Amino acid sequence: MARVTRRQALIGLGAVCLAGAAIYVGGGRNAFYSFLAEGTDARQLTAPEAYEAARSGEILLVDIRRPDEWAATGSPEGGVRLDLRREDFIEELDKLAKGRRDAPIALICARGVRSARLTNRLTEAGFTAIIDVPEGMLGSGAGPGWIKRNLPLDRS
């Protein structure tokens, strides 16, 4: 039985990653991202688009990461912090949206996976205008991310 060398394993892993990065589905979405994100059909914004829309009041931008993540990097300026793990997350989001389940709400996390998954959950809960920021704060296959784009941060 032939043994796989470390180099062969790394080359194989690299090929898988390259294939994942290169495969796109409709609308320019990365298929690898879509697989991780459970195939959400939510509207998407780049980080700069989300910043401008939040700044102008067009959307409610919600950073759904954990408090330790907020402390490490800051949050998007113009956004609000709401930990995804809170048991009362949907109720708190409803309050932030002033009870309007049709209010445009953009979700951002570290790399776009949690925000994409949450769009499905919120749609099932009756929210009709959920928007995903798939590049997140740290960047992903969807883009370089809020921080690398040097967008303003709230570090308080």
mmCIF file with all atom_site columns, C-alpha atoms in Angstrom:
data_model
loop_
_atom_site.group_PDB
_atom_site.id
_atom_site.type_symbol
_atom_site.label_atom_id
_atom_site.label_alt_id
_atom_site.label_comp_id
_atom_site.label_asym_id
_atom_site.label_entity_id
_atom_site.label_seq_id
_atom_site.pdbx_PDB_ins_code
_atom_site.Cartn_x
_atom_site.Cartn_y
_atom_site.Cartn_z
_atom_site.occupancy
_atom_site.B_iso_or_equiv
_atom_site.pdbx_formal_charge
_atom_site.auth_seq_id
_atom_site.auth_comp_id
_atom_site.auth_asym_id
_atom_site.auth_atom_id
_atom_site.pdbx_PDB_model_num
ATOM 1   C CA . MET A 1 1   ? 0.000   0.000  0.000   1.00 0.00 ? 1   MET A CA 1
ATOM 2   C CA . ALA A 1 2   ? 1.502   3.329  -1.071  1.00 0.00 ? 2   ALA A CA 1
ATOM 3   C CA . ARG A 1 3   ? 1.966   5.999  1.582   1.00 0.00 ? 3   ARG A CA 1
ATOM 4   C CA . VAL A 1 4   ? 0.977   9.565  0.881   1.00 0.00 ? 4   VAL A CA 1
ATOM 5   C CA . THR A 1 5   ? 3.823   11.944 1.621   1.00 0.00 ? 5   THR A CA 1
ATOM 6   C CA . ARG A 1 6   ? 3.307   15.155 3.508   1.00 0.00 ? 6   ARG A CA 1
ATOM 7   C CA . ARG A 1 7   ? 4.031   17.099 0.329   1.00 0.00 ? 7   ARG A CA 1
ATOM 8   C CA . GLN A 1 8   ? 1.412   15.141 -1.643  1.00 0.00 ? 8   GLN A CA 1
ATOM 9   C CA . ALA A 1 9   ? -1.160  15.737 1.101   1.00 0.00 ? 9   ALA A CA 1
ATOM 10  C CA . LEU A 1 10  ? -0.449  19.474 1.115   1.00 0.00 ? 10  LEU A CA 1
ATOM 11  C CA . ILE A 1 11  ? -0.644  19.648 -2.667  1.00 0.00 ? 11  ILE A CA 1
ATOM 12  C CA . GLY A 1 12  ? -3.983  17.813 -2.566  1.00 0.00 ? 12  GLY A CA 1
ATOM 13  C CA . LEU A 1 13  ? -5.326  20.131 0.131   1.00 0.00 ? 13  LEU A CA 1
ATOM 14  C CA . GLY A 1 14  ? -4.161  23.137 -1.870  1.00 0.00 ? 14  GLY A CA 1
ATOM 15  C CA . ALA A 1 15  ? -5.932  21.833 -4.959  1.00 0.00 ? 15  ALA A CA 1
ATOM 16  C CA . VAL A 1 16  ? -9.172  21.414 -3.009  1.00 0.00 ? 16  VAL A CA 1
ATOM 17  C CA . CYS A 1 17  ? -8.899  24.972 -1.660  1.00 0.00 ? 17  CYS A CA 1
ATOM 18  C CA . LEU A 1 18  ? -8.149  26.348 -5.119  1.00 0.00 ? 18  LEU A CA 1
ATOM 19  C CA . ALA A 1 19  ? -11.095 24.492 -6.597  1.00 0.00 ? 19  ALA A CA 1
ATOM 20  C CA . GLY A 1 20  ? -13.347 25.829 -3.842  1.00 0.00 ? 20  GLY A CA 1
ATOM 21  C CA . ALA A 1 21  ? -12.163 29.372 -4.497  1.00 0.00 ? 21  ALA A CA 1
ATOM 22  C CA . ALA A 1 22  ? -12.539 29.053 -8.252  1.00 0.00 ? 22  ALA A CA 1
ATOM 23  C CA . ILE A 1 23  ? -16.036 27.591 -8.469  1.00 0.00 ? 23  ILE A CA 1
ATOM 24  C CA . TYR A 1 24  ? -18.756 30.212 -8.699  1.00 0.00 ? 24  TYR A CA 1
ATOM 25  C CA . VAL A 1 25  ? -22.516 29.872 -8.838  1.00 0.00 ? 25  VAL A CA 1
ATOM 26  C CA . GLY A 1 26  ? -25.167 32.331 -10.006 1.00 0.00 ? 26  GLY A CA 1
ATOM 27  C CA . GLY A 1 27  ? -24.662 35.972 -9.112  1.00 0.00 ? 27  GLY A CA 1
ATOM 28  C CA . GLY A 1 28  ? -20.908 35.577 -8.632  1.00 0.00 ? 28  GLY A CA 1
ATOM 29  C CA . ARG A 1 29  ? -21.248 33.702 -5.334  1.00 0.00 ? 29  ARG A CA 1
ATOM 30  C CA . ASN A 1 30  ? -18.514 31.289 -4.436  1.00 0.00 ? 30  ASN A CA 1
ATOM 31  C CA . ALA A 1 31  ? -19.819 27.704 -4.315  1.00 0.00 ? 31  ALA A CA 1
ATOM 32  C CA . PHE A 1 32  ? -17.486 26.826 -1.438  1.00 0.00 ? 32  PHE A CA 1
ATOM 33  C CA . TYR A 1 33  ? -18.911 29.763 0.558   1.00 0.00 ? 33  TYR A CA 1
ATOM 34  C CA . SER A 1 34  ? -22.432 28.711 -0.424  1.00 0.00 ? 34  SER A CA 1
ATOM 35  C CA . PHE A 1 35  ? -21.789 25.214 0.902   1.00 0.00 ? 35  PHE A CA 1
ATOM 36  C CA . LEU A 1 36  ? -20.537 26.562 4.233   1.00 0.00 ? 36  LEU A CA 1
ATOM 37  C CA . ALA A 1 37  ? -23.357 29.083 4.420   1.00 0.00 ? 37  ALA A CA 1
ATOM 38  C CA . GLU A 1 38  ? -26.149 26.564 3.841   1.00 0.00 ? 38  GLU A CA 1
ATOM 39  C CA . GLY A 1 39  ? -27.152 28.161 0.542   1.00 0.00 ? 39  GLY A CA 1
ATOM 40  C CA . THR A 1 40  ? -28.827 31.361 1.662   1.00 0.00 ? 40  THR A CA 1
ATOM 41  C CA . ASP A 1 41  ? -30.520 33.493 -0.986  1.00 0.00 ? 41  ASP A CA 1
ATOM 42  C CA . ALA A 1 42  ? -30.279 36.704 1.041   1.00 0.00 ? 42  ALA A CA 1
ATOM 43  C CA . ARG A 1 43  ? -29.376 39.953 -0.648  1.00 0.00 ? 43  ARG A CA 1
ATOM 44  C CA . GLN A 1 44  ? -25.690 40.730 -0.192  1.00 0.00 ? 44  GLN A CA 1
ATOM 45  C CA . LEU A 1 45  ? -23.669 43.891 0.302   1.00 0.00 ? 45  LEU A CA 1
ATOM 46  C CA . THR A 1 46  ? -19.941 44.438 0.252   1.00 0.00 ? 46  THR A CA 1
ATOM 47  C CA . ALA A 1 47  ? -18.465 45.946 3.396   1.00 0.00 ? 47  ALA A CA 1
ATOM 48  C CA . PRO A 1 48  ? -18.210 49.450 1.825   1.00 0.00 ? 48  PRO A CA 1
ATOM 49  C CA . GLU A 1 49  ? -21.807 49.238 0.605   1.00 0.00 ? 49  GLU A CA 1
ATOM 50  C CA . ALA A 1 50  ? -22.951 48.175 4.081   1.00 0.00 ? 50  ALA A CA 1
ATOM 51  C CA . TYR A 1 51  ? -21.034 51.052 5.667   1.00 0.00 ? 51  TYR A CA 1
ATOM 52  C CA . GLU A 1 52  ? -22.590 53.636 3.335   1.00 0.00 ? 52  GLU A CA 1
ATOM 53  C CA . ALA A 1 53  ? -26.095 52.173 3.752   1.00 0.00 ? 53  ALA A CA 1
ATOM 54  C CA . ALA A 1 54  ? -25.783 52.108 7.565   1.00 0.00 ? 54  ALA A CA 1
ATOM 55  C CA . ARG A 1 55  ? -24.362 55.636 7.614   1.00 0.00 ? 55  ARG A CA 1
ATOM 56  C CA . SER A 1 56  ? -27.255 56.952 5.530   1.00 0.00 ? 56  SER A CA 1
ATOM 57  C CA . GLY A 1 57  ? -29.847 55.106 7.624   1.00 0.00 ? 57  GLY A CA 1
ATOM 58  C CA . GLU A 1 58  ? -30.935 52.789 4.803   1.00 0.00 ? 58  GLU A CA 1
ATOM 59  C CA . ILE A 1 59  ? -30.148 49.643 6.812   1.00 0.00 ? 59  ILE A CA 1
ATOM 60  C CA . LEU A 1 60  ? -29.704 48.472 10.367  1.00 0.00 ? 60  LEU A CA 1
ATOM 61  C CA . LEU A 1 61  ? -26.193 46.951 10.455  1.00 0.00 ? 61  LEU A CA 1
ATOM 62  C CA . VAL A 1 62  ? -25.814 44.286 13.143  1.00 0.00 ? 62  VAL A CA 1
ATOM 63  C CA . ASP A 1 63  ? -22.488 42.769 14.233  1.00 0.00 ? 63  ASP A CA 1
ATOM 64  C CA . ILE A 1 64  ? -23.512 39.289 15.412  1.00 0.00 ? 64  ILE A CA 1
ATOM 65  C CA . ARG A 1 65  ? -20.105 38.186 16.693  1.00 0.00 ? 65  ARG A CA 1
ATOM 66  C CA . ARG A 1 66  ? -19.149 37.452 20.306  1.00 0.00 ? 66  ARG A CA 1
ATOM 67  C CA . PRO A 1 67  ? -18.084 40.130 22.807  1.00 0.00 ? 67  PRO A CA 1
ATOM 68  C CA . ASP A 1 68  ? -14.483 38.861 22.763  1.00 0.00 ? 68  ASP A CA 1
ATOM 69  C CA . GLU A 1 69  ? -14.426 39.363 18.988  1.00 0.00 ? 69  GLU A CA 1
ATOM 70  C CA . TRP A 1 70  ? -15.773 42.910 19.356  1.00 0.00 ? 70  TRP A CA 1
ATOM 71  C CA . ALA A 1 71  ? -13.086 43.631 21.944  1.00 0.00 ? 71  ALA A CA 1
ATOM 72  C CA . ALA A 1 72  ? -10.331 42.248 19.692  1.00 0.00 ? 72  ALA A CA 1
ATOM 73  C CA . THR A 1 73  ? -11.183 44.159 16.501  1.00 0.00 ? 73  THR A CA 1
ATOM 74  C CA . GLY A 1 74  ? -13.896 46.690 17.218  1.00 0.00 ? 74  GLY A CA 1
ATOM 75  C CA . SER A 1 75  ? -17.219 46.697 15.405  1.00 0.00 ? 75  SER A CA 1
ATOM 76  C CA . PRO A 1 76  ? -18.391 48.440 12.254  1.00 0.00 ? 76  PRO A CA 1
ATOM 77  C CA . GLU A 1 77  ? -18.959 52.127 12.879  1.00 0.00 ? 77  GLU A CA 1
ATOM 78  C CA . GLY A 1 78  ? -22.661 52.803 12.424  1.00 0.00 ? 78  GLY A CA 1
ATOM 79  C CA . GLY A 1 79  ? -23.608 49.279 13.447  1.00 0.00 ? 79  GLY A CA 1
ATOM 80  C CA . VAL A 1 80  ? -24.987 47.735 16.607  1.00 0.00 ? 80  VAL A CA 1
ATOM 81  C CA . ARG A 1 81  ? -23.675 44.746 18.523  1.00 0.00 ? 81  ARG A CA 1
ATOM 82  C CA . LEU A 1 82  ? -25.949 41.803 19.189  1.00 0.00 ? 82  LEU A CA 1
ATOM 83  C CA . ASP A 1 83  ? -24.384 38.470 20.157  1.00 0.00 ? 83  ASP A CA 1
ATOM 84  C CA . LEU A 1 84  ? -25.863 35.725 17.969  1.00 0.00 ? 84  LEU A CA 1
ATOM 85  C CA . ARG A 1 85  ? -25.729 33.277 20.894  1.00 0.00 ? 85  ARG A CA 1
ATOM 86  C CA . ARG A 1 86  ? -28.209 35.201 23.034  1.00 0.00 ? 86  ARG A CA 1
ATOM 87  C CA . GLU A 1 87  ? -31.351 33.202 23.738  1.00 0.00 ? 87  GLU A CA 1
ATOM 88  C CA . ASP A 1 88  ? -33.407 36.351 23.176  1.00 0.00 ? 88  ASP A CA 1
ATOM 89  C CA . PHE A 1 89  ? -31.588 37.284 19.948  1.00 0.00 ? 89  PHE A CA 1
ATOM 90  C CA . ILE A 1 90  ? -34.719 37.430 17.774  1.00 0.00 ? 90  ILE A CA 1
ATOM 91  C CA . GLU A 1 91  ? -36.654 39.440 20.364  1.00 0.00 ? 91  GLU A CA 1
ATOM 92  C CA . GLU A 1 92  ? -33.775 41.930 20.720  1.00 0.00 ? 92  GLU A CA 1
ATOM 93  C CA . LEU A 1 93  ? -33.408 42.227 16.965  1.00 0.00 ? 93  LEU A CA 1
ATOM 94  C CA . ASP A 1 94  ? -37.144 42.855 16.739  1.00 0.00 ? 94  ASP A CA 1
ATOM 95  C CA . LYS A 1 95  ? -36.734 45.708 19.257  1.00 0.00 ? 95  LYS A CA 1
ATOM 96  C CA . LEU A 1 96  ? -33.812 47.197 17.324  1.00 0.00 ? 96  LEU A CA 1
ATOM 97  C CA . ALA A 1 97  ? -35.961 47.096 14.172  1.00 0.00 ? 97  ALA A CA 1
ATOM 98  C CA . LYS A 1 98  ? -38.820 48.755 16.083  1.00 0.00 ? 98  LYS A CA 1
ATOM 99  C CA . GLY A 1 99  ? -41.059 45.755 15.442  1.00 0.00 ? 99  GLY A CA 1
ATOM 100 C CA . ARG A 1 100 ? -40.721 46.063 11.672  1.00 0.00 ? 100 ARG A CA 1
ATOM 101 C CA . ARG A 1 101 ? -39.992 42.624 10.324  1.00 0.00 ? 101 ARG A CA 1
ATOM 102 C CA . ASP A 1 102 ? -39.705 44.208 6.859   1.00 0.00 ? 102 ASP A CA 1
ATOM 103 C CA . ALA A 1 103 ? -36.906 46.589 7.913   1.00 0.00 ? 103 ALA A CA 1
ATOM 104 C CA . PRO A 1 104 ? -33.655 46.100 5.967   1.00 0.00 ? 104 PRO A CA 1
ATOM 105 C CA . ILE A 1 105 ? -31.214 44.471 8.398   1.00 0.00 ? 105 ILE A CA 1
ATOM 106 C CA . ALA A 1 106 ? -27.636 43.664 7.365   1.00 0.00 ? 106 ALA A CA 1
ATOM 107 C CA . LEU A 1 107 ? -25.720 41.028 9.314   1.00 0.00 ? 107 LEU A CA 1
ATOM 108 C CA . ILE A 1 108 ? -21.945 40.923 9.631   1.00 0.00 ? 108 ILE A CA 1
ATOM 109 C CA . CYS A 1 109 ? -19.727 38.400 11.406  1.00 0.00 ? 109 CYS A CA 1
ATOM 110 C CA . ALA A 1 110 ? -16.046 37.498 11.107  1.00 0.00 ? 110 ALA A CA 1
ATOM 111 C CA . ARG A 1 111 ? -15.970 35.780 7.703   1.00 0.00 ? 111 ARG A CA 1
ATOM 112 C CA . GLY A 1 112 ? -19.580 35.560 6.485   1.00 0.00 ? 112 GLY A CA 1
ATOM 113 C CA . VAL A 1 113 ? -20.525 32.048 7.530   1.00 0.00 ? 113 VAL A CA 1
ATOM 114 C CA . ARG A 1 114 ? -22.519 32.844 10.682  1.00 0.00 ? 114 ARG A CA 1
ATOM 115 C CA . SER A 1 115 ? -24.260 35.792 9.034   1.00 0.00 ? 115 SER A CA 1
ATOM 116 C CA . ALA A 1 116 ? -25.336 33.660 6.064   1.00 0.00 ? 116 ALA A CA 1
ATOM 117 C CA . ARG A 1 117 ? -26.644 30.902 8.312   1.00 0.00 ? 117 ARG A CA 1
ATOM 118 C CA . LEU A 1 118 ? -28.522 33.393 10.459  1.00 0.00 ? 118 LEU A CA 1
ATOM 119 C CA . THR A 1 119 ? -30.281 34.896 7.423   1.00 0.00 ? 119 THR A CA 1
ATOM 120 C CA . ASN A 1 120 ? -32.084 31.577 6.958   1.00 0.00 ? 120 ASN A CA 1
ATOM 121 C CA . ARG A 1 121 ? -33.122 31.442 10.618  1.00 0.00 ? 121 ARG A CA 1
ATOM 122 C CA . LEU A 1 122 ? -34.388 35.033 10.583  1.00 0.00 ? 122 LEU A CA 1
ATOM 123 C CA . THR A 1 123 ? -36.301 34.495 7.342   1.00 0.00 ? 123 THR A CA 1
ATOM 124 C CA . GLU A 1 124 ? -38.018 31.528 8.980   1.00 0.00 ? 124 GLU A CA 1
ATOM 125 C CA . ALA A 1 125 ? -38.841 33.822 11.931  1.00 0.00 ? 125 ALA A CA 1
ATOM 126 C CA . GLY A 1 126 ? -40.647 36.239 9.604   1.00 0.00 ? 126 GLY A CA 1
ATOM 127 C CA . PHE A 1 127 ? -37.997 38.856 8.793   1.00 0.00 ? 127 PHE A CA 1
ATOM 128 C CA . THR A 1 128 ? -38.317 39.701 5.105   1.00 0.00 ? 128 THR A CA 1
ATOM 129 C CA . ALA A 1 129 ? -35.390 42.031 4.328   1.00 0.00 ? 129 ALA A CA 1
ATOM 130 C CA . ILE A 1 130 ? -32.300 40.342 5.749   1.00 0.00 ? 130 ILE A CA 1
ATOM 131 C CA . ILE A 1 131 ? -29.032 41.266 4.037   1.00 0.00 ? 131 ILE A CA 1
ATOM 132 C CA . ASP A 1 132 ? -25.734 39.405 4.336   1.00 0.00 ? 132 ASP A CA 1
ATOM 133 C CA . VAL A 1 133 ? -22.263 40.988 4.372   1.00 0.00 ? 133 VAL A CA 1
ATOM 134 C CA . PRO A 1 134 ? -20.428 37.824 3.273   1.00 0.00 ? 134 PRO A CA 1
ATOM 135 C CA . GLU A 1 135 ? -16.871 39.158 3.446   1.00 0.00 ? 135 GLU A CA 1
ATOM 136 C CA . GLY A 1 136 ? -17.357 39.900 7.128   1.00 0.00 ? 136 GLY A CA 1
ATOM 137 C CA . MET A 1 137 ? -14.970 41.798 9.340   1.00 0.00 ? 137 MET A CA 1
ATOM 138 C CA . LEU A 1 138 ? -11.887 39.693 8.583   1.00 0.00 ? 138 LEU A CA 1
ATOM 139 C CA . GLY A 1 139 ? -12.396 38.840 4.933   1.00 0.00 ? 139 GLY A CA 1
ATOM 140 C CA . SER A 1 140 ? -13.427 35.722 3.042   1.00 0.00 ? 140 SER A CA 1
ATOM 141 C CA . GLY A 1 141 ? -13.717 34.469 -0.513  1.00 0.00 ? 141 GLY A CA 1
ATOM 142 C CA . ALA A 1 142 ? -16.344 37.192 -0.949  1.00 0.00 ? 142 ALA A CA 1
ATOM 143 C CA . GLY A 1 143 ? -13.899 40.043 -0.321  1.00 0.00 ? 143 GLY A CA 1
ATOM 144 C CA . PRO A 1 144 ? -11.142 41.457 1.884   1.00 0.00 ? 144 PRO A CA 1
ATOM 145 C CA . GLY A 1 145 ? -13.405 42.382 4.794   1.00 0.00 ? 145 GLY A CA 1
ATOM 146 C CA . TRP A 1 146 ? -14.261 45.495 6.774   1.00 0.00 ? 146 TRP A CA 1
ATOM 147 C CA . ILE A 1 147 ? -10.910 45.792 8.540   1.00 0.00 ? 147 ILE A CA 1
ATOM 148 C CA . LYS A 1 148 ? -8.635  45.319 5.491   1.00 0.00 ? 148 LYS A CA 1
ATOM 149 C CA . ARG A 1 149 ? -10.752 47.839 3.619   1.00 0.00 ? 149 ARG A CA 1
ATOM 150 C CA . ASN A 1 150 ? -9.903  50.333 6.387   1.00 0.00 ? 150 ASN A CA 1
ATOM 151 C CA . LEU A 1 151 ? -13.542 51.121 7.073   1.00 0.00 ? 151 LEU A CA 1
ATOM 152 C CA . PRO A 1 152 ? -14.259 52.970 10.331  1.00 0.00 ? 152 PRO A CA 1
ATOM 153 C CA . LEU A 1 153 ? -14.435 50.956 13.553  1.00 0.00 ? 153 LEU A CA 1
ATOM 154 C CA . ASP A 1 154 ? -16.144 51.484 16.871  1.00 0.00 ? 154 ASP A CA 1
ATOM 155 C CA . ARG A 1 155 ? -13.670 50.305 19.503  1.00 0.00 ? 155 ARG A CA 1
ATOM 156 C CA . SER A 1 156 ? -15.714 51.293 22.549  1.00 0.00 ? 156 SER A CA 1
#
